[in-house]
Amino acid sequence: MRSRARECAFKLIFASEFGDNETRRAVYRAAELNEEEAEYADRLVALVNGHRDELASILDKYSIGFSEKRMFPVDRSVLLLALAEIMYVEDVPSVVSIDEAVGLVKKYSTEKSAGFVNGLLAAVIAGDKA
């Protein structure tokens, strides 16, 4: 259920990278989200938008060699989504957020992105426990 909501939230976050904030209804309609899924997607998008600077700072800290601004937009959007879920959605285990993020980049990004996203998110989780 939440996988479709996450995918829609990713699409909206990705679209916002290019100044497109008009796609919400079309994305939700195409994915046939029910009300609960739409609310969850809205929650994730709001979390990313409300904490973007903090989340970008975390990406900068854990992405070795380049800033989050230099990341491929798909990867950055998925990472922002996963970090928001990991940090602010208490009823979702971190491993689920990571698995969902890896699934999204496998579908929408490059072949190497899955390892990058998995490694960066795992480093964030390990860093929080240190």
Coordinates of N, CA, C and O in Angstrom, one line a residue:
M1 N 0.8 -1.2 0.0 CA 0.0 0.0 0.0 C 0.9 1.3 0.0 O 0.7 2.1 -0.8
R2 N 1.8 1.3 0.9 CA 2.6 2.6 1.0 C 3.6 2.7 -0.2 O 4.1 3.7 -0.4
S3 N 3.9 1.5 -0.8 CA 4.9 1.6 -1.9 C 4.4 2.5 -3.0 O 5.2 3.3 -3.6
R4 N 3.1 2.4 -3.4 CA 2.6 3.3 -4.4 C 2.6 4.8 -3.9 O 2.9 5.7 -4.7
A5 N 2.3 5.0 -2.7 CA 2.3 6.3 -2.1 C 3.7 6.9 -2.2 O 3.9 8.1 -2.5
R6 N 4.7 6.1 -1.8 CA 6.1 6.5 -1.9 C 6.5 6.9 -3.3 O 7.2 7.8 -3.5
E7 N 6.1 6.0 -4.2 CA 6.4 6.3 -5.6 C 5.8 7.6 -6.1 O 6.5 8.4 -6.8
C8 N 4.6 7.8 -5.7 CA 4.0 9.1 -6.1 C 4.7 10.3 -5.4 O 4.9 11.3 -6.1
A9 N 5.0 10.1 -4.2 CA 5.7 11.2 -3.5 C 7.1 11.5 -4.2 O 7.5 12.6 -4.4
F10 N 7.8 10.4 -4.5 CA 9.0 10.6 -5.3 C 8.8 11.4 -6.5 O 9.5 12.3 -6.9
K11 N 7.8 11.0 -7.3 CA 7.5 11.7 -8.6 C 7.3 13.2 -8.3 O 7.7 14.1 -9.1
L12 N 6.6 13.5 -7.3 CA 6.3 15.0 -6.9 C 7.5 15.7 -6.5 O 7.8 16.8 -6.9
I13 N 8.3 15.0 -5.7 CA 9.6 15.6 -5.2 C 10.5 15.8 -6.4 O 11.1 16.9 -6.6
F14 N 10.6 14.8 -7.3 CA 11.4 14.9 -8.5 C 10.9 16.1 -9.4 O 11.7 16.9 -9.9
A15 N 9.6 16.2 -9.6 CA 9.1 17.2 -10.4 C 9.4 18.6 -9.8 O 9.6 19.6 -10.6
S16 N 9.4 18.7 -8.5 CA 9.7 20.0 -7.9 C 11.1 20.4 -8.1 O 11.4 21.6 -8.0
E17 N 12.0 19.5 -8.4 CA 13.4 19.8 -8.8 C 13.4 20.7 -10.0 O 14.3 21.5 -10.2
F18 N 12.4 20.7 -10.8 CA 12.3 21.4 -12.1 C 11.2 22.5 -12.0 O 10.8 23.0 -13.1
G19 N 10.7 22.8 -10.8 CA 9.7 23.8 -10.7 C 8.3 23.4 -11.0 O 7.4 24.3 -11.2
D20 N 8.0 22.1 -11.2 CA 6.7 21.7 -11.5 C 6.0 21.2 -10.3 O 6.2 20.2 -9.7
N21 N 5.0 22.1 -9.9 CA 4.2 21.8 -8.7 C 2.8 21.5 -9.0 O 1.9 21.5 -8.1
E22 N 2.5 21.3 -10.3 CA 1.1 21.2 -10.7 C 0.7 19.7 -11.0 O -0.4 19.5 -11.5
T23 N 1.5 18.8 -10.7 CA 1.3 17.4 -11.1 C 0.6 16.5 -10.1 O 0.3 15.4 -10.4
R24 N 0.4 17.0 -8.9 CA -0.1 16.1 -7.8 C -1.4 15.3 -8.2 O -1.3 14.1 -8.1
R25 N -2.4 16.0 -8.7 CA -3.6 15.2 -9.0 C -3.4 14.2 -10.1 O -3.9 13.1 -10.1
A26 N -2.7 14.6 -11.1 CA -2.4 13.7 -12.3 C -1.6 12.5 -11.8 O -1.9 11.4 -12.2
V27 N -0.6 12.7 -11.0 CA 0.2 11.6 -10.5 C -0.7 10.6 -9.6 O -0.6 9.4 -9.8
Y28 N -1.4 11.2 -8.7 CA -2.3 10.3 -7.9 C -3.3 9.6 -8.7 O -3.6 8.4 -8.4
R29 N -3.9 10.3 -9.6 CA -4.9 9.6 -10.5 C -4.3 8.5 -11.3 O -4.9 7.4 -11.4
A30 N -3.2 8.7 -11.9 CA -2.5 7.7 -12.7 C -2.2 6.5 -11.9 O -2.2 5.3 -12.4
A31 N -1.8 6.7 -10.6 CA -1.4 5.6 -9.7 C -2.6 5.0 -9.1 O -2.5 3.9 -8.4
E32 N -3.8 5.6 -9.2 CA -5.0 5.1 -8.6 C -4.9 5.0 -7.1 O -5.3 4.0 -6.5
L33 N -4.3 6.0 -6.5 CA -4.1 6.0 -5.0 C -5.5 6.2 -4.4 O -6.3 7.0 -4.8
N34 N -5.7 5.4 -3.3 CA -6.9 5.7 -2.5 C -6.6 6.9 -1.6 O -5.5 7.4 -1.5
E35 N -7.6 7.2 -0.8 CA -7.4 8.4 0.1 C -6.3 8.3 1.1 O -5.5 9.2 1.3
E36 N -6.2 7.1 1.7 CA -5.1 6.8 2.7 C -3.7 6.9 2.0 O -2.8 7.5 2.6
E37 N -3.6 6.4 0.9 CA -2.3 6.4 0.2 C -2.0 7.9 -0.2 O -0.8 8.3 -0.1
A38 N -3.0 8.6 -0.7 CA -2.7 10.0 -1.1 C -2.3 10.8 0.1 O -1.4 11.7 0.0
E39 N -2.9 10.6 1.3 CA -2.6 11.3 2.5 C -1.1 11.0 2.9 O -0.4 11.9 3.3
Y40 N -0.7 9.7 2.8 CA 0.6 9.3 3.1 C 1.6 10.0 2.1 O 2.7 10.5 2.6
A41 N 1.3 10.0 0.9 CA 2.2 10.6 -0.1 C 2.3 12.1 0.2 O 3.4 12.7 0.2
D42 N 1.2 12.8 0.5 CA 1.2 14.2 0.9 C 2.1 14.4 2.1 O 2.8 15.4 2.2
R43 N 2.0 13.5 3.1 CA 2.8 13.6 4.3 C 4.2 13.6 4.0 O 5.0 14.4 4.5
L44 N 4.6 12.6 3.1 CA 6.1 12.5 2.8 C 6.6 13.7 2.0 O 7.7 14.3 2.3
V45 N 5.8 14.2 1.1 CA 6.2 15.4 0.3 C 6.3 16.6 1.3 O 7.3 17.4 1.2
A46 N 5.4 16.8 2.2 CA 5.4 17.9 3.2 C 6.6 17.7 4.1 O 7.3 18.8 4.4
L47 N 7.0 16.5 4.5 CA 8.2 16.3 5.3 C 9.4 16.7 4.6 O 10.3 17.4 5.1
V48 N 9.5 16.3 3.3 CA 10.7 16.7 2.5 C 10.8 18.2 2.4 O 11.8 18.9 2.6
N49 N 9.6 18.8 2.0 CA 9.6 20.3 1.8 C 9.9 21.0 3.1 O 10.6 22.0 3.1
G50 N 9.4 20.6 4.2 CA 9.6 21.2 5.5 C 10.9 21.1 6.1 O 11.3 21.9 6.9
H51 N 11.7 20.0 5.7 CA 13.0 19.7 6.3 C 14.1 19.7 5.2 O 15.1 19.1 5.4
R52 N 13.8 20.3 4.0 CA 14.8 20.1 2.9 C 16.2 20.5 3.3 O 17.1 19.8 2.9
D53 N 16.4 21.6 3.9 CA 17.7 22.1 4.3 C 18.4 21.1 5.2 O 19.6 20.8 5.0
E54 N 17.7 20.6 6.2 CA 18.3 19.6 7.1 C 18.6 18.3 6.4 O 19.7 17.7 6.6
L55 N 17.7 17.9 5.5 CA 17.9 16.6 4.8 C 19.1 16.8 3.8 O 19.9 15.9 3.7
A56 N 19.2 17.9 3.1 CA 20.3 18.2 2.2 C 21.6 18.2 3.0 O 22.6 17.7 2.4
S57 N 21.6 18.7 4.2 CA 22.8 18.8 5.0 C 23.3 17.3 5.3 O 24.5 17.0 5.3
I58 N 22.3 16.5 5.6 CA 22.7 15.1 5.9 C 23.3 14.4 4.7 O 24.3 13.7 4.8
L59 N 22.7 14.6 3.5 CA 23.2 14.1 2.3 C 24.6 14.6 2.0 O 25.5 13.8 1.6
D60 N 24.8 15.9 2.2 CA 26.2 16.4 2.1 C 27.2 15.7 3.0 O 28.3 15.4 2.6
K61 N 26.8 15.5 4.2 CA 27.7 14.9 5.2 C 28.0 13.4 4.8 O 29.2 13.0 5.0
Y62 N 27.1 12.7 4.3 CA 27.3 11.3 4.0 C 27.7 10.9 2.6 O 28.1 9.8 2.3
S63 N 27.5 11.8 1.7 CA 27.9 11.6 0.3 C 29.3 12.1 0.1 O 29.6 13.3 0.1
I64 N 30.2 11.1 0.1 CA 31.7 11.5 0.0 C 32.1 11.8 -1.4 O 31.8 11.1 -2.4
G65 N 32.7 13.0 -1.5 CA 33.2 13.4 -2.8 C 32.4 14.4 -3.6 O 32.9 15.1 -4.5
F66 N 31.1 14.6 -3.3 CA 30.4 15.6 -3.9 C 29.1 16.0 -3.1 O 28.6 15.2 -2.3
S67 N 28.6 17.2 -3.3 CA 27.5 17.7 -2.6 C 26.2 17.1 -3.1 O 26.1 16.6 -4.3
E68 N 25.1 17.3 -2.4 CA 23.8 16.8 -2.8 C 23.4 17.5 -4.0 O 22.6 17.0 -4.9
K69 N 23.8 18.7 -4.2 CA 23.4 19.5 -5.4 C 24.0 18.9 -6.7 O 23.4 19.1 -7.8
R70 N 25.0 18.1 -6.6 CA 25.6 17.5 -7.8 C 25.1 16.1 -8.0 O 25.4 15.4 -9.0
M71 N 24.2 15.6 -7.2 CA 23.7 14.3 -7.3 C 22.7 14.3 -8.5 O 22.0 15.3 -8.8
F72 N 22.6 13.1 -9.1 CA 21.6 12.9 -10.2 C 20.2 13.2 -9.5 O 19.9 12.7 -8.4
P73 N 19.4 14.0 -10.2 CA 18.1 14.5 -9.6 C 17.2 13.3 -9.1 O 16.5 13.4 -8.1
V74 N 17.2 12.2 -9.8 CA 16.4 11.1 -9.4 C 16.9 10.5 -8.1 O 16.1 10.3 -7.1
D75 N 18.2 10.3 -8.0 CA 18.8 9.8 -6.8 C 18.6 10.8 -5.6 O 18.2 10.3 -4.5
R76 N 18.8 12.1 -5.8 CA 18.6 13.0 -4.8 C 17.1 13.0 -4.3 O 16.9 13.0 -3.1
S77 N 16.2 13.0 -5.2 CA 14.8 12.9 -4.8 C 14.4 11.7 -4.0 O 13.7 11.8 -3.0
V78 N 14.9 10.6 -4.4 CA 14.7 9.3 -3.7 C 15.3 9.4 -2.3 O 14.7 9.0 -1.3
L79 N 16.6 9.9 -2.2 CA 17.3 10.0 -0.9 C 16.6 11.0 0.0 O 16.4 10.7 1.2
L80 N 16.1 12.1 -0.5 CA 15.4 13.0 0.4 C 14.1 12.4 0.9 O 13.8 12.5 2.1
L81 N 13.4 11.7 0.0 CA 12.2 10.9 0.5 C 12.5 9.9 1.5 O 11.9 9.9 2.6
A82 N 13.5 9.1 1.3 CA 13.9 8.0 2.3 C 14.3 8.6 3.6 O 13.9 8.1 4.7
L83 N 15.1 9.7 3.5 CA 15.6 10.3 4.8 C 14.5 10.9 5.6 O 14.4 10.7 6.8
A84 N 13.5 11.5 4.9 CA 12.4 12.1 5.6 C 11.6 11.0 6.3 O 11.2 11.1 7.4
E85 N 11.4 9.9 5.6 CA 10.7 8.8 6.2 C 11.4 8.2 7.4 O 10.8 7.9 8.4
I86 N 12.7 8.0 7.2 CA 13.5 7.4 8.3 C 13.5 8.3 9.5 O 13.4 7.8 10.6
M87 N 13.6 9.6 9.3 CA 13.8 10.5 10.4 C 12.5 10.9 11.1 O 12.4 11.2 12.3
Y88 N 11.4 10.9 10.3 CA 10.2 11.6 10.8 C 8.9 10.7 10.8 O 7.9 11.1 11.3
V89 N 9.0 9.4 10.3 CA 7.9 8.5 10.3 C 8.2 7.4 11.2 O 9.0 6.5 10.8
E90 N 7.7 7.4 12.4 CA 8.1 6.4 13.4 C 7.6 5.0 13.2 O 8.2 4.1 13.6
D91 N 6.5 4.8 12.5 CA 5.9 3.5 12.3 C 6.5 2.7 11.1 O 6.0 1.6 10.8
V92 N 7.5 3.3 10.5 CA 8.2 2.6 9.3 C 9.6 2.3 9.7 O 10.4 3.2 10.0
P93 N 10.0 1.0 9.8 CA 11.4 0.7 10.1 C 12.3 1.2 9.0 O 12.0 1.2 7.8
S94 N 13.5 1.6 9.4 CA 14.5 2.2 8.5 C 14.8 1.2 7.3 O 15.0 1.7 6.2
V95 N 14.9 -0.1 7.6 CA 15.2 -1.0 6.6 C 14.1 -1.1 5.5 O 14.4 -1.3 4.3
V96 N 12.9 -0.8 5.9 CA 11.8 -0.7 4.9 C 12.0 0.5 4.0 O 11.9 0.4 2.8
S97 N 12.3 1.6 4.6 CA 12.6 2.9 3.8 C 13.7 2.7 2.9 O 13.7 3.1 1.7
I98 N 14.8 2.0 3.3 CA 15.9 1.8 2.5 C 15.6 0.9 1.3 O 15.9 1.1 0.2
D99 N 14.9 -0.2 1.6 CA 14.5 -1.2 0.6 C 13.6 -0.5 -0.5 O 13.8 -0.7 -1.7
E100 N 12.7 0.3 0.0 CA 11.8 1.0 -1.0 C 12.6 2.0 -1.8 O 12.3 2.2 -3.0
A101 N 13.5 2.7 -1.2 CA 14.4 3.7 -1.9 C 15.2 3.0 -3.0 O 15.3 3.4 -4.1
V102 N 15.8 1.8 -2.7 CA 16.5 1.1 -3.6 C 15.6 0.6 -4.8 O 16.0 0.6 -5.9
G103 N 14.4 0.2 -4.4 CA 13.5 -0.2 -5.5 C 13.1 0.9 -6.4 O 13.1 0.7 -7.7
L104 N 13.0 2.1 -5.9 CA 12.7 3.2 -6.8 C 13.8 3.6 -7.7 O 13.6 3.9 -8.9
V105 N 15.1 3.6 -7.2 CA 16.2 3.9 -8.1 C 16.4 2.8 -9.1 O 16.9 3.1 -10.2
K106 N 16.2 1.6 -8.7 CA 16.3 0.5 -9.7 C 15.3 0.7 -10.8 O 15.6 0.4 -12.0
K107 N 14.2 1.3 -10.5 CA 13.1 1.5 -11.6 C 13.4 2.8 -12.4 O 13.1 2.8 -13.6
Y108 N 13.9 3.8 -11.7 CA 13.9 5.1 -12.3 C 15.3 5.7 -12.6 O 15.4 6.7 -13.2
S109 N 16.4 5.1 -12.1 CA 17.7 5.7 -12.2 C 18.7 4.8 -12.9 O 18.3 3.8 -13.6
T110 N 19.9 5.0 -12.7 CA 21.0 4.2 -13.4 C 21.3 2.9 -12.7 O 20.9 2.7 -11.5
E111 N 22.0 2.1 -13.3 CA 22.4 0.8 -12.7 C 23.2 0.9 -11.4 O 23.0 0.1 -10.5
K112 N 24.0 1.9 -11.4 CA 24.9 2.1 -10.2 C 24.2 2.8 -9.0 O 24.7 2.8 -7.9
S113 N 23.0 3.3 -9.3 CA 22.4 4.1 -8.3 C 21.9 3.3 -7.1 O 21.9 3.8 -5.9
A114 N 21.5 2.1 -7.3 CA 21.0 1.3 -6.2 C 22.0 1.1 -5.1 O 21.8 1.2 -3.9
G115 N 23.3 0.8 -5.5 CA 24.3 0.6 -4.5 C 24.7 1.9 -3.8 O 24.9 1.9 -2.6
F116 N 24.7 3.0 -4.6 CA 24.9 4.3 -4.0 C 23.9 4.7 -2.9 O 24.2 5.1 -1.8
V117 N 22.6 4.6 -3.3 CA 21.5 4.9 -2.4 C 21.5 4.0 -1.2 O 21.4 4.5 0.0
N118 N 21.7 2.7 -1.4 CA 21.7 1.8 -0.3 C 22.9 2.1 0.7 O 22.7 2.1 1.9
G119 N 24.1 2.3 0.1 CA 25.2 2.6 0.9 C 25.1 3.9 1.7 O 25.5 4.0 2.9
L120 N 24.6 5.0 1.1 CA 24.5 6.2 1.7 C 23.5 6.2 2.9 O 23.7 6.6 4.0
L121 N 22.3 5.6 2.6 CA 21.3 5.4 3.7 C 21.8 4.5 4.8 O 21.5 4.8 6.0
A122 N 22.5 3.5 4.5 CA 23.0 2.6 5.5 C 24.1 3.4 6.4 O 24.1 3.2 7.6
A123 N 24.8 4.2 5.7 CA 25.8 5.0 6.5 C 25.1 6.0 7.4 O 25.5 6.3 8.5
V124 N 24.0 6.6 6.9 CA 23.2 7.5 7.8 C 22.7 6.8 9.0 O 22.8 7.3 10.1
I125 N 22.1 5.6 8.8 CA 21.6 4.8 9.9 C 22.7 4.4 10.9 O 22.6 4.6 12.1
A126 N 23.8 4.0 10.3 CA 25.0 3.6 11.2 C 25.5 4.8 12.0 O 25.9 4.7 13.1
G127 N 25.5 6.0 11.3 CA 26.0 7.2 11.9 C 25.1 7.7 13.1 O 25.6 8.2 14.0
D128 N 23.8 7.4 12.9 CA 22.9 7.8 14.0 C 23.0 6.9 15.2 O 22.8 7.4 16.3
K129 N 23.5 5.7 15.0 CA 23.6 4.8 16.1 C 25.0 4.9 16.8 O 25.2 4.4 17.9
A130 N 25.9 5.6 16.1 CA 27.3 5.7 16.7 C 27.3 6.7 17.8 O 26.5 7.5 18.0

